[in-house]
Tab-separated table of C-alpha atoms and ligand atoms in Angstrom:
chain	number	residue	atom	x	y	z
A	53	MET	CA	-4.861	0.799	211.349
A	54	LYS	CA	-8.208	-1.430	213.333
A	55	HIS	CA	-9.007	-4.379	212.070
A	56	ILE	CA	-12.844	-4.924	213.225
A	57	SER	CA	-14.415	-8.909	212.555
A	58	ILE	CA	-19.489	-7.311	212.640
A	59	LEU	CA	-21.662	-10.786	213.411
A	60	GLY	CA	-23.938	-9.593	212.174
A	61	SER	CA	-23.357	-6.855	209.640
A	62	THR	CA	-26.535	-7.960	207.311
A	63	GLY	CA	-29.220	-6.621	210.528
A	64	SER	CA	-30.383	-3.292	210.837
A	65	ILE	CA	-27.212	-2.176	213.008
A	66	GLY	CA	-24.290	-4.617	210.953
A	67	VAL	CA	-26.135	-2.716	207.469
A	68	GLN	CA	-25.580	1.248	209.589
A	69	ALA	CA	-22.146	-0.570	211.172
A	70	LEU	CA	-20.260	-1.290	208.051
A	71	ASP	CA	-21.370	2.205	206.591
A	72	VAL	CA	-19.469	3.782	209.104
A	73	CYS	CA	-16.128	1.460	209.210
A	74	GLU	CA	-16.091	2.406	205.181
A	75	ASN	CA	-15.967	5.775	206.150
A	76	LEU	CA	-13.383	5.339	208.565
A	77	GLY	CA	-11.343	3.574	205.981
A	78	LEU	CA	-11.602	0.798	208.638
A	79	SER	CA	-9.497	-3.051	207.667
A	80	LEU	CA	-12.369	-5.409	207.960
A	81	ASN	CA	-12.041	-9.582	209.050
A	82	ALA	CA	-15.274	-10.389	208.604
A	83	LEU	CA	-18.544	-10.096	208.378
A	84	THR	CA	-21.980	-12.365	209.258
A	85	ALA	CA	-24.612	-13.692	209.239
A	86	ASN	CA	-27.796	-15.770	209.507
A	87	ARG	CA	-28.625	-17.061	206.664
A	88	ASN	CA	-29.571	-13.877	204.544
A	89	ILE	CA	-26.555	-15.119	202.617
A	90	LYS	CA	-27.512	-12.651	199.505
A	91	LYS	CA	-27.018	-9.792	201.335
A	92	LEU	CA	-23.502	-11.107	202.274
A	93	GLU	CA	-23.028	-11.582	199.218
A	94	GLU	CA	-23.673	-8.741	197.467
A	95	GLN	CA	-21.524	-6.661	201.582
A	96	ILE	CA	-18.591	-8.354	200.106
A	97	ARG	CA	-18.494	-7.561	196.867
A	98	HIS	CA	-19.502	-4.117	198.398
A	99	CYS	CA	-16.049	-4.394	200.132
A	100	TYR	CA	-14.582	-5.674	197.006
A	101	THR	CA	-15.796	-3.266	194.429
A	102	VAL	CA	-15.314	-0.071	196.508
A	103	MET	CA	-12.262	-1.339	199.057
A	104	PRO	CA	-8.243	-1.448	199.229
A	105	ALA	CA	-6.390	-4.816	199.010
A	106	ASP	CA	-5.403	-4.712	203.099
A	107	SER	CA	-8.861	-3.126	204.335
A	108	ARG	CA	-12.247	-5.937	202.240
A	109	PRO	CA	-13.457	-8.864	204.504
A	110	ARG	CA	-11.211	-12.391	204.518
A	111	TYR	CA	-13.471	-13.854	205.756
A	112	ALA	CA	-17.319	-14.275	205.508
A	113	VAL	CA	-19.251	-16.421	207.562
A	114	THR	CA	-23.103	-17.970	207.607
A	115	ALA	CA	-24.736	-19.747	210.915
A	116	ASP	CA	-26.704	-22.259	208.672
A	117	PRO	CA	-24.214	-24.914	208.355
A	118	THR	CA	-27.310	-26.203	204.790
A	119	LEU	CA	-25.963	-22.262	204.282
A	120	TYR	CA	-22.152	-23.785	203.254
A	121	LEU	CA	-22.343	-24.631	200.120
A	122	ASP	CA	-24.864	-22.031	198.059
A	123	LEU	CA	-22.003	-19.258	200.582
A	124	LYS	CA	-19.089	-20.855	198.761
A	125	GLY	CA	-20.251	-21.106	195.450
A	126	ALA	CA	-22.029	-17.890	195.159
A	127	LEU	CA	-18.937	-15.522	196.447
A	128	ALA	CA	-16.290	-18.650	194.671
A	129	ASP	CA	-14.515	-15.535	192.518
A	130	LEU	CA	-12.816	-14.083	195.454
A	131	SER	CA	-9.716	-14.973	197.519
A	132	VAL	CA	-12.683	-14.813	200.501
A	133	GLN	CA	-12.222	-17.141	203.324
A	134	VAL	CA	-16.293	-19.146	204.011
A	135	LEU	CA	-16.714	-20.900	207.489
A	136	ALA	CA	-20.833	-21.503	207.930
A	137	GLY	CA	-22.249	-22.632	211.993
A	138	SER	CA	-22.289	-20.801	215.810
A	139	ASP	CA	-18.622	-22.146	216.989
A	140	ALA	CA	-17.360	-20.512	213.213
A	141	ILE	CA	-19.064	-16.443	214.418
A	142	CYS	CA	-17.761	-17.836	217.135
A	143	GLU	CA	-14.217	-18.683	216.059
A	144	MET	CA	-14.845	-14.782	213.871
A	145	ALA	CA	-14.935	-13.086	217.351
A	146	ALA	CA	-12.173	-14.168	218.072
A	147	LEU	CA	-9.938	-13.703	214.983
A	148	PRO	CA	-6.292	-12.836	216.718
A	149	LYS	CA	-6.268	-9.495	213.388
A	150	ASN	CA	-9.206	-7.845	215.503
A	151	ASN	CA	-8.014	-5.052	217.156
A	152	ILE	CA	-12.127	-4.934	217.816
A	153	VAL	CA	-15.763	-7.099	216.815
A	154	LEU	CA	-19.353	-5.556	217.147
A	155	ASN	CA	-21.191	-7.273	217.405
A	156	ALA	CA	-24.819	-7.034	215.471
A	157	ILE	CA	-26.743	-9.282	216.050
A	158	VAL	CA	-30.542	-10.115	217.993
A	159	GLY	CA	-30.777	-12.678	220.765
A	160	ILE	CA	-29.094	-14.213	222.638
A	161	ALA	CA	-27.575	-15.828	219.815
A	162	GLY	CA	-24.911	-13.526	220.109
A	163	LEU	CA	-23.692	-14.463	223.277
A	164	CYS	CA	-21.620	-17.552	222.904
A	165	PRO	CA	-19.338	-14.556	220.189
A	166	THR	CA	-19.334	-12.164	222.841
A	167	LEU	CA	-17.926	-14.096	225.896
A	168	ALA	CA	-14.689	-15.407	222.614
A	169	ALA	CA	-14.442	-11.840	222.153
A	170	LEU	CA	-13.452	-10.409	225.427
A	171	GLN	CA	-12.242	-13.897	226.633
A	172	ALA	CA	-9.413	-13.150	223.608
A	173	GLY	CA	-8.835	-9.650	224.576
A	174	LYS	CA	-11.225	-7.399	222.377
A	175	GLU	CA	-12.309	-4.387	222.596
A	176	LEU	CA	-16.102	-5.288	222.042
A	177	ALA	CA	-18.333	-3.378	220.696
A	178	LEU	CA	-21.691	-3.916	221.271
A	179	ALA	CA	-25.244	-4.440	219.972
A	180	ASN	CA	-26.277	-7.141	221.072
A	181	LYS	CA	-28.174	-6.210	224.421
A	182	GLU	CA	-29.628	-9.284	225.256
A	183	SER	CA	-25.926	-10.658	225.854
A	184	LEU	CA	-25.560	-8.319	229.085
A	185	VAL	CA	-29.049	-9.374	230.098
A	186	THR	CA	-28.643	-12.749	229.747
A	187	GLY	CA	-25.226	-13.280	230.897
A	188	GLY	CA	-24.505	-10.478	232.692
A	189	ASN	CA	-22.164	-11.272	235.605
A	190	LEU	CA	-20.237	-13.429	233.427
A	191	VAL	CA	-19.891	-10.873	230.604
A	192	LEU	CA	-18.620	-7.885	233.153
A	193	SER	CA	-15.983	-10.470	234.159
A	194	ALA	CA	-15.222	-12.048	231.296
A	195	ALA	CA	-14.178	-7.902	230.958
A	196	GLU	CA	-12.550	-7.421	233.928
A	197	LYS	CA	-10.061	-10.176	233.001
A	198	ASN	CA	-8.986	-9.805	230.300
A	199	ASN	CA	-9.545	-6.327	230.957
A	200	VAL	CA	-10.929	-5.342	228.259
A	201	HIS	CA	-14.208	-2.499	227.336
A	202	ILE	CA	-17.587	-2.644	226.503
A	203	LEU	CA	-18.025	-0.182	224.258
A	204	PRO	CA	-22.532	0.467	223.987
A	205	VAL	CA	-24.211	1.425	221.014
A	206	ASP	CA	-27.109	0.837	221.998
A	207	SER	CA	-28.259	4.546	221.811
A	208	GLU	CA	-29.188	5.682	224.831
A	209	HIS	CA	-26.335	2.996	226.990
A	210	SER	CA	-23.649	5.397	224.409
A	211	ALA	CA	-25.205	8.347	225.321
A	212	ILE	CA	-24.287	7.944	228.910
A	213	PHE	CA	-22.019	6.186	228.330
A	214	GLN	CA	-21.107	9.704	226.526
A	215	CYS	CA	-22.444	12.125	229.287
A	216	VAL	CA	-20.278	10.264	231.929
A	217	GLN	CA	-16.857	10.897	230.045
A	218	GLY	CA	-16.027	14.619	232.049
A	219	LEU	CA	-16.780	12.983	235.039
A	220	SER	CA	-14.273	12.228	237.237
A	221	ASN	CA	-15.800	9.252	239.558
A	222	PRO	CA	-19.213	7.415	238.542
A	223	ALA	CA	-20.273	7.340	242.128
A	224	GLU	CA	-20.575	10.891	241.016
A	225	VAL	CA	-24.041	9.743	239.554
A	226	GLU	CA	-27.558	9.925	241.839
A	227	LYS	CA	-29.632	8.861	239.050
A	228	ILE	CA	-29.985	7.254	235.581
A	229	ILE	CA	-32.098	8.913	233.207
A	230	LEU	CA	-33.070	6.871	230.986
A	231	THR	CA	-35.132	8.520	227.611
A	232	ALA	CA	-38.417	5.785	226.050
A	233	SER	CA	-39.328	6.879	222.675
A	234	GLY	CA	-43.133	4.862	223.917
A	235	GLY	CA	-43.619	2.964	220.595
A	236	PRO	CA	-46.052	2.435	218.149
A	237	PHE	CA	-48.939	2.566	220.653
A	238	TYR	CA	-47.765	5.011	223.086
A	239	GLY	CA	-50.917	6.656	225.459
A	240	LYS	CA	-52.443	3.101	225.081
A	241	LYS	CA	-54.403	0.625	227.951
A	242	GLN	CA	-54.838	-3.026	227.674
A	243	SER	CA	-57.677	-2.891	226.267
A	244	ASP	CA	-56.811	-1.120	222.990
A	245	LEU	CA	-53.585	-3.364	222.445
A	246	GLU	CA	-56.191	-6.516	222.612
A	247	HIS	CA	-56.071	-6.735	218.786
A	248	VAL	CA	-52.692	-4.816	217.559
A	249	THR	CA	-51.541	-6.799	214.430
A	250	ALA	CA	-47.847	-7.343	213.146
A	251	GLU	CA	-48.311	-4.767	210.984
A	252	GLN	CA	-49.368	-1.874	213.185
A	253	ALA	CA	-46.501	-2.974	216.135
A	254	LEU	CA	-43.722	-3.562	212.854
A	255	LYS	CA	-44.374	0.985	212.825
A	256	HIS	CA	-41.973	3.077	215.265
A	257	PRO	CA	-42.572	6.679	214.463
A	258	ASN	CA	-38.718	7.099	214.961
A	259	TRP	CA	-36.301	4.113	214.532
A	260	SER	CA	-36.000	1.584	211.132
A	261	MET	CA	-35.499	-1.311	213.268
A	262	GLY	CA	-34.643	-5.924	213.034
A	263	ALA	CA	-38.175	-7.121	213.715
A	264	LYS	CA	-37.243	-8.479	217.298
A	265	ILE	CA	-36.379	-4.812	218.325
A	266	THR	CA	-38.749	-3.365	217.075
A	267	ILE	CA	-42.219	-5.613	218.285
A	268	ASP	CA	-39.633	-5.160	221.978
A	269	SER	CA	-40.341	-1.181	221.435
A	270	ALA	CA	-44.005	-2.276	221.208
A	271	THR	CA	-44.682	-4.026	223.483
A	272	LEU	CA	-41.607	-2.044	225.674
A	273	MET	CA	-39.539	-4.655	226.750
A	274	ASN	CA	-37.031	-3.311	224.723
A	275	LYS	CA	-37.291	-1.116	227.693
A	276	GLY	CA	-36.553	-2.909	230.227
A	277	LEU	CA	-33.761	-5.486	228.814
A	278	GLU	CA	-32.212	-1.618	228.336
A	279	LEU	CA	-32.715	-1.172	232.570
A	280	ILE	CA	-30.714	-4.447	232.984
A	281	GLU	CA	-28.528	-3.684	230.627
A	282	ALA	CA	-27.769	-0.277	232.105
A	283	CYS	CA	-28.068	-1.511	235.351
A	284	HIS	CA	-24.412	-3.814	234.556
A	285	LEU	CA	-22.830	-1.765	232.340
A	286	PHE	CA	-23.453	1.127	235.028
A	287	GLN	CA	-23.378	-0.200	238.245
A	288	LYS	CA	-26.864	0.421	239.092
A	289	LYS	CA	-29.979	-1.328	240.636
A	290	PRO	CA	-33.305	-0.173	238.739
A	291	GLU	CA	-34.684	2.320	241.516
A	292	ASP	CA	-31.501	4.080	240.304
A	293	ILE	CA	-32.635	4.350	236.852
A	294	GLU	CA	-35.600	6.110	235.567
A	295	ILE	CA	-37.778	6.125	232.625
A	296	VAL	CA	-38.962	8.300	230.566
A	297	VAL	CA	-40.461	8.993	227.804
A	298	GLN	CA	-38.542	11.870	225.107
A	299	ARG	CA	-41.753	11.360	221.937
A	300	GLU	CA	-39.186	12.661	219.555
A	301	SER	CA	-35.928	10.037	220.222
A	302	ILE	CA	-34.183	13.637	220.176
A	303	ILE	CA	-32.472	12.991	223.851
A	304	HIS	CA	-30.804	10.008	224.063
A	305	SER	CA	-30.282	9.632	228.002
A	306	MET	CA	-29.438	11.887	230.601
A	307	ILE	CA	-27.642	11.460	234.186
A	308	LEU	CA	-28.384	12.958	236.813
A	309	CYS	CA	-25.351	13.912	238.312
A	310	ARG	CA	-24.945	14.732	242.896
A	311	ASP	CA	-24.650	17.884	242.667
A	312	GLY	CA	-28.388	18.821	240.240
A	313	ALA	CA	-27.019	18.702	236.885
A	314	ILE	CA	-28.197	16.664	234.004
A	315	LEU	CA	-25.903	15.915	231.826
A	316	ALA	CA	-28.013	14.665	228.334
A	317	GLN	CA	-26.827	13.027	225.180
A	318	MET	CA	-29.219	14.806	221.792
A	319	GLY	CA	-29.385	14.556	218.363
A	320	ALA	CA	-31.681	13.048	215.810
A	321	PRO	CA	-32.031	9.120	215.720
A	322	ASP	CA	-29.125	8.221	213.852
A	323	MET	CA	-27.622	4.397	214.574
A	324	ARG	CA	-24.531	5.568	213.452
A	325	VAL	CA	-23.492	8.350	215.557
A	326	PRO	CA	-23.526	5.987	218.491
A	327	ILE	CA	-21.745	2.700	216.337
A	328	GLN	CA	-18.876	5.237	215.379
A	329	TYR	CA	-18.642	6.246	218.452
A	330	ALA	CA	-18.477	3.030	219.977
A	331	LEU	CA	-15.426	2.274	216.783
A	332	THR	CA	-13.544	5.978	217.284
A	333	TRP	CA	-13.785	6.174	221.279
A	334	PRO	CA	-11.973	8.316	222.631
A	335	LYS	CA	-11.964	10.648	220.073
A	336	ARG	CA	-14.384	11.509	217.714
A	337	GLU	CA	-14.388	11.321	214.674
A	338	PRO	CA	-16.339	13.691	211.097
A	339	LEU	CA	-20.014	11.586	210.510
A	340	LYS	CA	-22.229	13.138	207.728
A	341	THR	CA	-25.233	12.678	209.667
A	342	PRO	CA	-28.840	14.711	209.227
A	343	LEU	CA	-27.854	17.632	212.355
A	344	LEU	CA	-30.763	18.441	215.081
A	345	SER	CA	-32.825	22.292	214.086
A	346	PHE	CA	-33.528	23.170	217.419
A	347	LYS	CA	-35.458	26.344	216.002
A	348	GLN	CA	-37.724	23.296	212.885
A	349	LEU	CA	-38.360	20.815	216.110
A	350	GLY	CA	-39.836	23.567	218.671
A	351	ARG	CA	-40.311	21.996	221.514
A	352	LEU	CA	-39.610	17.832	222.648
A	353	THR	CA	-42.147	16.174	225.334
A	354	PHE	CA	-42.023	14.328	228.159
A	355	GLY	CA	-44.308	11.841	229.484
A	356	GLU	CA	-44.513	8.216	231.456
A	357	ALA	CA	-44.535	5.189	231.085
A	358	ASP	CA	-46.627	2.605	231.750
A	359	GLU	CA	-46.889	-0.384	233.676
A	360	ASP	CA	-49.833	-1.933	233.248
A	361	ALA	CA	-50.261	-1.358	230.082
A	362	PHE	CA	-46.840	-3.043	229.310
A	363	LEU	CA	-46.557	-5.748	231.380
A	364	CYS	CA	-43.396	-6.485	229.854
A	365	LEU	CA	-41.088	-3.376	231.233
A	366	LYS	CA	-42.020	-5.077	234.984
A	367	ALA	CA	-41.752	-7.949	234.447
A	368	CYS	CA	-37.787	-7.152	233.179
A	369	LYS	CA	-37.915	-4.811	236.674
A	370	LYS	CA	-39.286	-7.706	238.150
A	371	ALA	CA	-36.800	-10.002	236.997
A	372	PHE	CA	-33.256	-8.047	238.169
A	373	ASP	CA	-34.660	-7.965	241.344
A	374	MET	CA	-35.729	-12.041	242.001
A	375	GLY	CA	-31.540	-11.493	240.783
A	376	GLY	CA	-29.683	-14.891	238.904
A	377	LEU	CA	-30.711	-17.045	235.914
A	378	TYR	CA	-34.335	-14.881	236.105
A	379	PRO	CA	-33.023	-12.195	232.654
A	380	CYS	CA	-32.157	-14.990	231.017
A	381	ILE	CA	-36.047	-16.737	231.539
A	382	ALA	CA	-37.396	-13.191	230.736
A	383	ASN	CA	-35.514	-13.480	227.657
A	384	GLY	CA	-36.234	-16.507	226.625
A	385	ALA	CA	-39.854	-16.030	226.926
A	386	ASN	CA	-39.634	-12.629	224.546
A	387	GLU	CA	-37.637	-14.101	221.719
A	388	ALA	CA	-39.958	-17.114	222.064
A	389	ALA	CA	-43.298	-14.885	222.141
A	390	VAL	CA	-41.887	-13.139	219.517
A	391	ALA	CA	-40.660	-14.791	217.279
A	392	ALA	CA	-45.393	-16.728	218.282
A	393	PHE	CA	-46.549	-12.974	216.986
A	394	LEU	CA	-45.314	-12.271	213.961
A	395	GLN	CA	-45.808	-15.640	213.096
A	396	GLY	CA	-48.851	-15.298	213.443
A	397	LYS	CA	-49.323	-17.928	216.325
A	398	ILE	CA	-49.949	-15.236	218.842
A	399	PRO	CA	-52.138	-12.580	220.208
A	400	PHE	CA	-49.739	-9.184	220.758
A	401	LEU	CA	-50.722	-9.550	224.896
A	402	GLU	CA	-49.757	-12.694	225.345
A	403	ILE	CA	-46.086	-11.332	224.813
A	404	GLY	CA	-46.341	-9.652	228.324
A	405	ARG	CA	-48.136	-12.674	230.241
A	406	THR	CA	-45.699	-14.943	229.193
A	407	VAL	CA	-43.008	-13.341	229.863
A	408	TRP	CA	-44.352	-13.184	233.507
A	409	GLY	CA	-46.016	-16.559	233.381
A	410	ALA	CA	-42.432	-17.573	232.863
A	411	LEU	CA	-40.057	-15.145	235.698
A	412	GLU	CA	-43.642	-16.595	238.308
A	413	ASN	CA	-43.606	-20.902	237.225
A	414	LEU	CA	-40.045	-21.255	236.482
A	415	HIS	CA	-37.459	-22.154	238.768
A	416	PRO	CA	-33.861	-21.969	236.850
A	417	ALA	CA	-31.400	-23.986	239.187
A	418	GLY	CA	-28.838	-22.330	239.207
A	419	ASN	CA	-27.236	-18.183	239.942
A	420	GLY	CA	-26.033	-17.417	236.077
A	421	SER	CA	-22.408	-18.305	236.894
A	422	SER	CA	-21.757	-21.157	233.160
A	423	LEU	CA	-22.344	-20.788	229.848
A	424	GLU	CA	-24.353	-23.769	230.335
A	425	GLU	CA	-26.595	-22.736	233.208
A	426	ILE	CA	-27.820	-20.106	231.232
A	427	LEU	CA	-28.243	-22.229	228.190
A	428	GLU	CA	-29.754	-23.862	230.113
A	429	ALA	CA	-32.574	-21.437	231.839
A	430	ASP	CA	-33.183	-20.252	227.611
A	431	HIS	CA	-33.965	-23.939	227.353
A	432	LEU	CA	-36.730	-23.968	229.751
A	433	ALA	CA	-38.038	-19.852	229.365
A	434	ARG	CA	-38.958	-21.593	225.152
A	435	GLU	CA	-40.022	-24.391	226.561
A	436	TYR	CA	-42.265	-22.581	228.980
A	437	ALA	CA	-43.482	-20.605	226.270
A	438	GLY	CA	-44.165	-22.977	223.914
A	439	ARG	CA	-46.687	-24.947	225.627
A	440	ARG	CA	-48.413	-21.968	227.065
A	441	PHE	CA	-48.753	-21.209	222.903
A	442	SER	CA	-50.050	-24.528	221.881
A	443	GLU	CA	-52.734	-24.241	225.356
A	444	VAL	CA	-53.934	-20.887	223.507
A	445	CYS	CA	-54.419	-20.952	219.997
B	624	LIG	P1	-31.430	-6.889	212.670
B	624	LIG	O1	-32.668	-7.912	212.925
B	624	LIG	O2	-31.934	-6.528	211.926
B	624	LIG	O3	-29.878	-8.329	212.237
B	624	LIG	C1	-29.776	-9.517	213.220
B	624	LIG	C2	-28.344	-9.618	212.872
B	624	LIG	O4	-27.911	-11.065	213.582
B	624	LIG	C3	-28.134	-10.251	211.183
B	624	LIG	O5	-27.050	-10.307	210.298
B	624	LIG	C4	-29.000	-11.770	210.834
B	624	LIG	O6	-28.587	-12.242	210.311
B	624	LIG	C5	-27.196	-11.634	212.990
B	624	LIG	N1	-28.236	-13.146	212.826
B	624	LIG	C6	-29.860	-13.316	213.513
B	624	LIG	N2	-29.555	-15.086	213.711
B	624	LIG	C7	-28.843	-14.866	214.329
B	624	LIG	C8	-28.130	-16.279	214.683
B	624	LIG	N3	-29.031	-17.050	215.688
B	624	LIG	N4	-26.525	-16.651	214.518
B	624	LIG	C9	-25.736	-15.553	214.501
B	624	LIG	N5	-26.247	-14.266	213.927
B	624	LIG	C10	-27.519	-14.565	213.810
B	624	LIG	O7	-31.563	-7.020	213.903
B	624	LIG	P2	-31.050	-5.164	215.091
B	624	LIG	O8	-29.713	-4.728	213.733
B	624	LIG	O9	-32.209	-4.129	214.465
B	624	LIG	O10	-30.523	-5.486	215.767
B	624	LIG	C11	-28.830	-6.053	216.154
B	624	LIG	C12	-29.361	-5.924	217.667
B	624	LIG	O11	-28.901	-4.564	217.838
B	624	LIG	C13	-29.926	-6.648	218.740
B	624	LIG	O12	-29.842	-7.223	220.156
B	624	LIG	C14	-30.874	-5.211	218.911
B	624	LIG	O13	-31.575	-4.984	220.548
B	624	LIG	C15	-29.672	-4.275	219.122
B	624	LIG	N6	-29.289	-2.904	218.790
B	624	LIG	C16	-30.451	-2.533	217.493
B	624	LIG	C17	-30.258	-1.190	217.401
B	624	LIG	C18	-31.496	-1.045	215.919
B	624	LIG	O14	-31.892	0.690	216.103
B	624	LIG	N7	-31.710	-1.776	215.148
B	624	LIG	C19	-30.631	-0.603	218.831
B	624	LIG	C20	-30.252	-0.825	219.308
B	624	LIG	C21	-30.067	-2.219	220.205
B	624	LIG	P3	-29.550	-12.061	208.646
B	624	LIG	O15	-29.675	-11.132	208.395
B	624	LIG	O16	-29.009	-13.337	208.339
B	624	LIG	O17	-31.305	-12.747	208.951
């Protein structure tokens, strides 16, 4: 039986991952959250109700030490061990009993747990794209050094990963075709986006996801982050990756092979499919998911991503080309800007301008070969964003 820890179990991916694990009959080692200890308690109690004793989580962890006593009190009647703090989350990533770790934490907070899992030699099902964006080379070298796989959970990267399974050699992939839904503002020009509200930006046409990635989808930052993620995972350059809008989110991504054949992975939008594939790879297990009816669907709609209207996508390409710590700078500026936008402190378009401005104005020290450099660059980007917001607002 596989033993798994789910980091970020209370989020959108985490909840679906728990469902997948329950259906697969996996044994849970740890569930972790940030501040939503109510949901974490609910999940632990659910596991105690439906799972056999040897599959129930042994640890419940909140990243926030101030919530330790509350969580401990809430779970006092169960034999689960309660821990708190970001170091405890890294400990959970490295638990000797884990065969696999699913990292569904949002933001750069996922980077240290990613490194901890890989350094402990654990297979990593990775939803936290920010790990690869901020710490790309460090993360890949930790995986290589410890001889473990990074199994993509992001639907596009899972699609590409599924498509390459049948190839005899990665060099057979001429190009990656990364699909994008286009988000809620597809077809709009920059001038149409001036007064976009958080409520409008939080309405994704096809996927129900956490707030940060939903805003990233509206600004197309998400596609930019995914482009960088794909470059690392599949050892490609941005020019080898074409971004195509596929409005219905049915084609999750494609590869163009060197003989001209295009392979696509399709299906109704359901994140449980890529989550489960990462957990069962190289096998496929049954899953109750809505099946696609091509007759009902009728047609698929394609289009282009507009990099002038959506500055974040252009900024991510620029960041990757600038290399070193610049993807981390773009990510840090974006995380700060998304949080400020959700709090109503800055307008929608200021997100892209902040990311672009950070790339143009900051000069981080180092090349991203150490965790300290990466965290320092992230700090620099957030400081820059903070200064900018106090001038803008
Ligand atoms: P959510 O915001 O829904 O969930 C994030 C999870 O991370 C929650 O469990 C949250 O805890 C926890 N968390 C937040 N901050 C911290 C912190 N500082 N330390 C430790 N844990 C923390 O995000 P999603 O599930 O939408 O996304 C998770 C990751 O997966 C992101 O990187 C996203 O880009 C990626 N992804 C998501 C997809 C989706 O469909 N949602 C699709 C593809 C990729 P709490 O609940 O307590 O706040």
